[in-house]
Short mmCIF file of C-alpha atoms and ligand atoms in Angstrom, two decimals:
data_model
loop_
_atom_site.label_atom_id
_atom_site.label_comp_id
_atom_site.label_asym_id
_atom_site.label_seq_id
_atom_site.Cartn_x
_atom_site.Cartn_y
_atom_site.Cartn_z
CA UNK A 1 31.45 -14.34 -25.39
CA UNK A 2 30.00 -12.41 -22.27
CA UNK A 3 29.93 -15.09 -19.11
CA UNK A 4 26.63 -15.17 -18.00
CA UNK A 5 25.44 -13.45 -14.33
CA UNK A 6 23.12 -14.72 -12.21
CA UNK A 7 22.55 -12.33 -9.10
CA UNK A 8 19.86 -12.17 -6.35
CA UNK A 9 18.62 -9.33 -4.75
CA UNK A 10 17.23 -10.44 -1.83
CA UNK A 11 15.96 -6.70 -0.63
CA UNK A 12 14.97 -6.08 3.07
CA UNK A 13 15.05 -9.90 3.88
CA UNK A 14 16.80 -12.15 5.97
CA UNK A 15 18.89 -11.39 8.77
CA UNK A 16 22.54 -12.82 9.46
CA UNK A 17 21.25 -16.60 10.52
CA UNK A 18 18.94 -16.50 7.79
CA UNK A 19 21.20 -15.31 4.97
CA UNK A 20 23.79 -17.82 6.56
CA UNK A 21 22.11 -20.77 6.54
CA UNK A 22 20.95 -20.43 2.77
CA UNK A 23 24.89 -19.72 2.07
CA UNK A 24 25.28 -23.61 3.72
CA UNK A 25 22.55 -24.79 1.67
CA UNK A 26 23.17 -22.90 -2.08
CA UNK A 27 27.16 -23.47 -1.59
CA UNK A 28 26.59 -27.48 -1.18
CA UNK A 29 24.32 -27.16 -4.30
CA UNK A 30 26.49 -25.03 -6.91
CA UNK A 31 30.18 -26.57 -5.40
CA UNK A 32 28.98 -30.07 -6.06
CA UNK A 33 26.86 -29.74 -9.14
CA UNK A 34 29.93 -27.31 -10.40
CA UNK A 35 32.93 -28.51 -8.75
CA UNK A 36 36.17 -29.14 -11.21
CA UNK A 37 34.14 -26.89 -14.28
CA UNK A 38 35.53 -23.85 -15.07
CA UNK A 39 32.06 -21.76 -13.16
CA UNK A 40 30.40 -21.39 -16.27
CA UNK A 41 28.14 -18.93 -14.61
CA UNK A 42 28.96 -16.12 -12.45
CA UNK A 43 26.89 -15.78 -9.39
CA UNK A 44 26.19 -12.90 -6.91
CA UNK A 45 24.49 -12.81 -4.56
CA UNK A 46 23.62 -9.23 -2.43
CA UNK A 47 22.02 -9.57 1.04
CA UNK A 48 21.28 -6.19 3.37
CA UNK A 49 24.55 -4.53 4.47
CA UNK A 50 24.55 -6.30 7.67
CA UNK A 51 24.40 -9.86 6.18
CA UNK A 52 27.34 -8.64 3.63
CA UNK A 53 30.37 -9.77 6.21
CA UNK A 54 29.10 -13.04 7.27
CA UNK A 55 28.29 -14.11 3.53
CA UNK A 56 31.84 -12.49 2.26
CA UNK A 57 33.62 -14.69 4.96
CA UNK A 58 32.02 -18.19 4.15
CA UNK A 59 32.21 -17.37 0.06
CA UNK A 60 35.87 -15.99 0.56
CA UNK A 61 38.31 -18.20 -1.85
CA UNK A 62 34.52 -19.78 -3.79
CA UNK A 63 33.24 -19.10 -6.93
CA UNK A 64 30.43 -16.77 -5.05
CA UNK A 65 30.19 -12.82 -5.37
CA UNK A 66 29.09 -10.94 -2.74
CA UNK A 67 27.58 -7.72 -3.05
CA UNK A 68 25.64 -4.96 -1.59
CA UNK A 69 22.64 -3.02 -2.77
CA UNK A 70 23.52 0.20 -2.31
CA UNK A 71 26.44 2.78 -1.20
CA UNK A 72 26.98 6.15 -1.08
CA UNK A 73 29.35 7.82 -3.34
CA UNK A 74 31.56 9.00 -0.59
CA UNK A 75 34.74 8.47 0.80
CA UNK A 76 33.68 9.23 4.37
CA UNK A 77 32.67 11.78 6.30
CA UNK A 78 28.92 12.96 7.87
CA UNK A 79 26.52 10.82 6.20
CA UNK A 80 24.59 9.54 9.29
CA UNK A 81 23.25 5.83 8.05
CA UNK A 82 25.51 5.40 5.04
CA UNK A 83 28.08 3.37 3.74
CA UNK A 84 31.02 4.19 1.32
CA UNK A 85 32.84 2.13 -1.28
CA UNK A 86 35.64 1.43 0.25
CA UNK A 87 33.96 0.06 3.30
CA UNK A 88 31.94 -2.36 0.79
CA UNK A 89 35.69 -3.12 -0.97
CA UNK A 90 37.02 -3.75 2.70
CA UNK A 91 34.19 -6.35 3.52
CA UNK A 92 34.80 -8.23 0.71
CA UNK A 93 32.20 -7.13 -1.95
CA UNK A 94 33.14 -7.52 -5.43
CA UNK A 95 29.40 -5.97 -6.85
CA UNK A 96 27.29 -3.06 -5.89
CA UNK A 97 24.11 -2.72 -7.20
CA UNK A 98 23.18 0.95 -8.45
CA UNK A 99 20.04 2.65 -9.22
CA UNK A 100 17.62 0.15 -8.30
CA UNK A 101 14.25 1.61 -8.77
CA UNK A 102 13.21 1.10 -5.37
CA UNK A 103 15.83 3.26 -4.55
CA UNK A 104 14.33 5.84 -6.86
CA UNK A 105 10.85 5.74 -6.25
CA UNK A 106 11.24 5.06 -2.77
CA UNK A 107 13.84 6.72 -1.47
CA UNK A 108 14.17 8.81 -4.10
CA UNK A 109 17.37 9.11 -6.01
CA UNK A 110 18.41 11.13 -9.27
CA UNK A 111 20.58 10.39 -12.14
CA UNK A 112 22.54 12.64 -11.16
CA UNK A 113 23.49 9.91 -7.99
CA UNK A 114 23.35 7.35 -9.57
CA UNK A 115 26.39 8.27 -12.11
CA UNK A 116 28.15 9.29 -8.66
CA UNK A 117 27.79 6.25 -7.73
CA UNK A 118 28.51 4.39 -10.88
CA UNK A 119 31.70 6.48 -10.31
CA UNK A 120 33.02 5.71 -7.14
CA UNK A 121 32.05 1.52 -7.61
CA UNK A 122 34.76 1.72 -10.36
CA UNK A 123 37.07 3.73 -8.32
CA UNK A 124 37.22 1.37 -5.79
CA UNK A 125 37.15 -1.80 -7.54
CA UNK A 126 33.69 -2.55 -7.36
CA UNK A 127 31.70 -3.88 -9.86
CA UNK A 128 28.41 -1.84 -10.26
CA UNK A 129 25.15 -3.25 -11.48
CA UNK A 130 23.23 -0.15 -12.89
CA UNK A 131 19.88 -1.09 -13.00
CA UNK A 132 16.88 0.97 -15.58
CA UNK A 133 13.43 0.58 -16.31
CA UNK A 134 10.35 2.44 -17.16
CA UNK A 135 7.13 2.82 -15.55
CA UNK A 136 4.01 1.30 -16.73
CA UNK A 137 2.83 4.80 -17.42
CA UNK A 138 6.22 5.61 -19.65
CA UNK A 139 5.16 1.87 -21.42
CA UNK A 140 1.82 2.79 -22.26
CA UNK A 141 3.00 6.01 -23.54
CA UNK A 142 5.74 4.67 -25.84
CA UNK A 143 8.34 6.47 -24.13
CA UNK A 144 10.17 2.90 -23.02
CA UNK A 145 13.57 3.26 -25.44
CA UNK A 146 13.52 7.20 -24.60
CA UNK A 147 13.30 6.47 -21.16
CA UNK A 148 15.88 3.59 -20.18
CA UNK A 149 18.32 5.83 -23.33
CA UNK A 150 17.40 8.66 -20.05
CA UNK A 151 18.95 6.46 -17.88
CA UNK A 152 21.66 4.59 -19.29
CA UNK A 153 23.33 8.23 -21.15
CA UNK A 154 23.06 9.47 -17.38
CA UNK A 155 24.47 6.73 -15.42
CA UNK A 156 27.67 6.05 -17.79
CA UNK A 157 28.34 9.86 -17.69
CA UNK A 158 31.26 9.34 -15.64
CA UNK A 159 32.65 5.80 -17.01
CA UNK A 160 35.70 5.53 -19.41
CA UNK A 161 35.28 3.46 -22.80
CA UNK A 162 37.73 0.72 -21.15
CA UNK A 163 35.79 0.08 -18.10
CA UNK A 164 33.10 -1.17 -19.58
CA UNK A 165 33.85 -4.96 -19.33
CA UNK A 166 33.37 -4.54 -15.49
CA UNK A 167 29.91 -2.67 -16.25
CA UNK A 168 26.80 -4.69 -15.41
CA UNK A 169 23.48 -3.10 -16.50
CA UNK A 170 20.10 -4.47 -15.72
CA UNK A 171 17.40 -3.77 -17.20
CA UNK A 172 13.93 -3.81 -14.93
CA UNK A 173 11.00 -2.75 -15.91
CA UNK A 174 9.33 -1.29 -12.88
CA UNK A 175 6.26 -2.47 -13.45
CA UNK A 176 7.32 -6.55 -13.61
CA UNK A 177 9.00 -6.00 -10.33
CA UNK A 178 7.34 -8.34 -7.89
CA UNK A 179 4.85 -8.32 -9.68
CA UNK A 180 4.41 -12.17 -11.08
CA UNK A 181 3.83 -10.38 -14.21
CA UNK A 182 7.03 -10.49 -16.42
CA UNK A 183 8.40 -8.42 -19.30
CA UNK A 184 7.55 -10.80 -22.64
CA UNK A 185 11.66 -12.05 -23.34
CA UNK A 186 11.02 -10.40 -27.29
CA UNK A 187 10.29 -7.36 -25.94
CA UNK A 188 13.15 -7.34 -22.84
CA UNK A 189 15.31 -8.05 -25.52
CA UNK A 190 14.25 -5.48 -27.69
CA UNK A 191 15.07 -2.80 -24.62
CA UNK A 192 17.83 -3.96 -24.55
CA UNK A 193 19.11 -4.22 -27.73
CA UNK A 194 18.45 -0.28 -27.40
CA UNK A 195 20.55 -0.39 -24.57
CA UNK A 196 23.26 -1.66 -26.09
CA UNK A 197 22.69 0.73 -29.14
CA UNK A 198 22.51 3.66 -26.73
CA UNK A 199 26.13 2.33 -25.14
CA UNK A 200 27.45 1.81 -28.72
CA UNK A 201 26.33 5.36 -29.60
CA UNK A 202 28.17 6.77 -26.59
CA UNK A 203 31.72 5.25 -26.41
CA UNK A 204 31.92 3.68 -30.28
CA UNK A 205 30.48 0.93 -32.31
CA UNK A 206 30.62 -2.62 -30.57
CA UNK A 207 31.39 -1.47 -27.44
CA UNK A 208 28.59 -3.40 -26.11
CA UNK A 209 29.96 -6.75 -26.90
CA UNK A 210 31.45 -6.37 -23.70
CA UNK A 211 28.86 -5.15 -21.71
CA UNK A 212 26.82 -7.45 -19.43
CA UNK A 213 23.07 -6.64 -19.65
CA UNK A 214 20.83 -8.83 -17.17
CA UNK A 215 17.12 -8.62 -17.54
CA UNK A 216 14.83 -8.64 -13.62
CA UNK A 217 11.61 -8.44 -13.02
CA UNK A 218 9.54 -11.33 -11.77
CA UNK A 219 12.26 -13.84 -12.77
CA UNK A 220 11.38 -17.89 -11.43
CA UNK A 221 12.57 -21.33 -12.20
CA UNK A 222 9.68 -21.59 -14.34
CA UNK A 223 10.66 -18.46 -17.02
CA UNK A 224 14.26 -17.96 -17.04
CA UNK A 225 15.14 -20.46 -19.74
CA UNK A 226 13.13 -18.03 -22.54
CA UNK A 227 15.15 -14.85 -20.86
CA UNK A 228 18.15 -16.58 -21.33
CA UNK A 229 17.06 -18.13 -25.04
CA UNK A 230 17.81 -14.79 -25.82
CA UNK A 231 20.68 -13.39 -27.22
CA UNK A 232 20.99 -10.21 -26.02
CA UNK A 233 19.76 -11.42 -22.22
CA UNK A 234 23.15 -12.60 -20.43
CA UNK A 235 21.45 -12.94 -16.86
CA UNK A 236 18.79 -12.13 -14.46
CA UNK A 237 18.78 -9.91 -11.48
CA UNK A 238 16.43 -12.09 -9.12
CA UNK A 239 14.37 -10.68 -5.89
CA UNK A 240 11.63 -12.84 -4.53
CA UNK A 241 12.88 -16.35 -6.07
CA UNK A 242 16.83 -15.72 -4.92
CA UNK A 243 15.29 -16.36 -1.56
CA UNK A 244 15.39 -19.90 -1.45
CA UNK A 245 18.27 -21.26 -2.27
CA UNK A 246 17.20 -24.24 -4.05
CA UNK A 247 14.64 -22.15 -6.25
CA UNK A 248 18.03 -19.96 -6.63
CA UNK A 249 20.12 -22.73 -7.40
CA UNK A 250 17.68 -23.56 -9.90
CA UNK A 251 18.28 -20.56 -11.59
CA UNK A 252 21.90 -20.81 -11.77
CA UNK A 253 21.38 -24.49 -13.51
CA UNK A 254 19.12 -23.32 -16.30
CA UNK A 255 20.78 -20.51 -16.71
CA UNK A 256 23.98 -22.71 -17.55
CA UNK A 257 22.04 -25.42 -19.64
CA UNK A 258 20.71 -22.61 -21.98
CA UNK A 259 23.49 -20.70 -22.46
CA UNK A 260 26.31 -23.28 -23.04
P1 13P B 1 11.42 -9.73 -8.34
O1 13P B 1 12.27 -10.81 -8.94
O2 13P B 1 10.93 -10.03 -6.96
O3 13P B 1 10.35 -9.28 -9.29
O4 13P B 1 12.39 -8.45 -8.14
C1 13P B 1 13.17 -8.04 -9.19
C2 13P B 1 14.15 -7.04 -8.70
O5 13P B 1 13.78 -5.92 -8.36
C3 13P B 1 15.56 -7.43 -8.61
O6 13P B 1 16.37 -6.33 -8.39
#
């Protein structure tokens, strides 16, 4: 059975005090309420590059991933305001997300760097969290299975058949991303079902079984137990309500209770 995976994305927010005093409040939570079990449900959580050290020194030897939300694919070298894997492996980051579709509206980044990236996270140990989505426009248009397929062939260009277990996808559809308006869980499960089908049709039949798929996109307290109702849903990638760490901690409860 895949373990579920509960991970925040907490975006362009919080500086070092900030993102250490909800690590004092979340870690009092999830050690007591979890404390002698077996963490039933893996958590990450990935502040902004400069909150990564402080967080990876107070959840060093806890049941807590830390990662980061973004990297760039190399080693080192003259990439004025980047950061490389290995400097995310030497801080203490077990995750990286990939892919993230601010990153490719916004800033702008290809498939093409994104399976770079996908590369180099399992190169160095890390974890990556690819994430996919369609536009509203590719919704309305039917093209949401041709689409994430797009994205998912791309990004696992570069990934062997046996490294899949440490793959995390997420599926986001950009257009329930902050918006309050969230994917219906049929139809996020229906994505990614094709997802996994896509995967399957790439590396051989069940290879999916192993593969962690996490659904994000307006994810609260209030909706996560039909996400996780589903079978094919084995987490969330959280933004706006991983900011508060009870509201988080919330999460990481129902998310247990439903999937156990
Ligand atoms: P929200 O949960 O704020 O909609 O953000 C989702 C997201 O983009 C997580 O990566």
């Amino acid at each position: 059975m895949r373990k579920p995976l509960i991970a925040a994305n907490w975006k362009m927010n919080k500086t070092t005090g900030e993102a250490l005093s909800f690590a004092g409040s979340f870690g009092q939570m999830f050690y007591e309420r979890f404390e002698g079990d077996d963490t039933p449900v893996d958590v990450l959580i990935c502040p902004p590059f400069l909150g990564v050290p402080a967080l990876c020194a107070v959840f060093a030897g806890k049941p807590v991933n830390v990662g980061a939300q973004n990297m760039y694919w190399k080693e080192k070298g003259a990439f004025t305001g980047e950061i490389s894997p290995s400097m995310l492996k030497d801080a203490g980051c077990s995750f990286v997300i990939v892919g993230h579709s601010e990153r490719r509206h916004v800033f702008g980044e290809t498939d093409e760097d994104v399976s770079e990236k996908v590369r180099a996270a399992l190169d160095h140990g890390l974890k990556p969290v690819i994430c996919v989505g369609e536009t509203l426009e590719d919704r309305e248009q039917g093209k949401t299975h041709e689409v994430t397929s797009n994205m998912i062939k791309a990004a696992f260009s570069k990934v062997k058949a046996e490294e899949i277990p440490s793959v995390v996808v997420a599926y986001e559809p950009v257009w329930a991303i902050g918006t309050g308006k969230e994917a219906k869980p049929g139809d996020a499960a229906d994505v990614i079902g094709n997802i996994r089908k896509t995967v399957d049709g790439l590396f051989g039949e069940a290879t999916s079984d192993n593969l962690r798929v996490l659904y994000g996109g307006s994810v609260k307290s209030g909706n996560i137990r039909s996400f996780m109702l589903e079978e094919q849903i084995d987490g969330a990638l959280v933004g706006g309500a991983s900011l508060d760490p009870n509201e988080f901690f919330k999460l990481v409860e129902i998310a247990h209770k439903t999937k156990r």
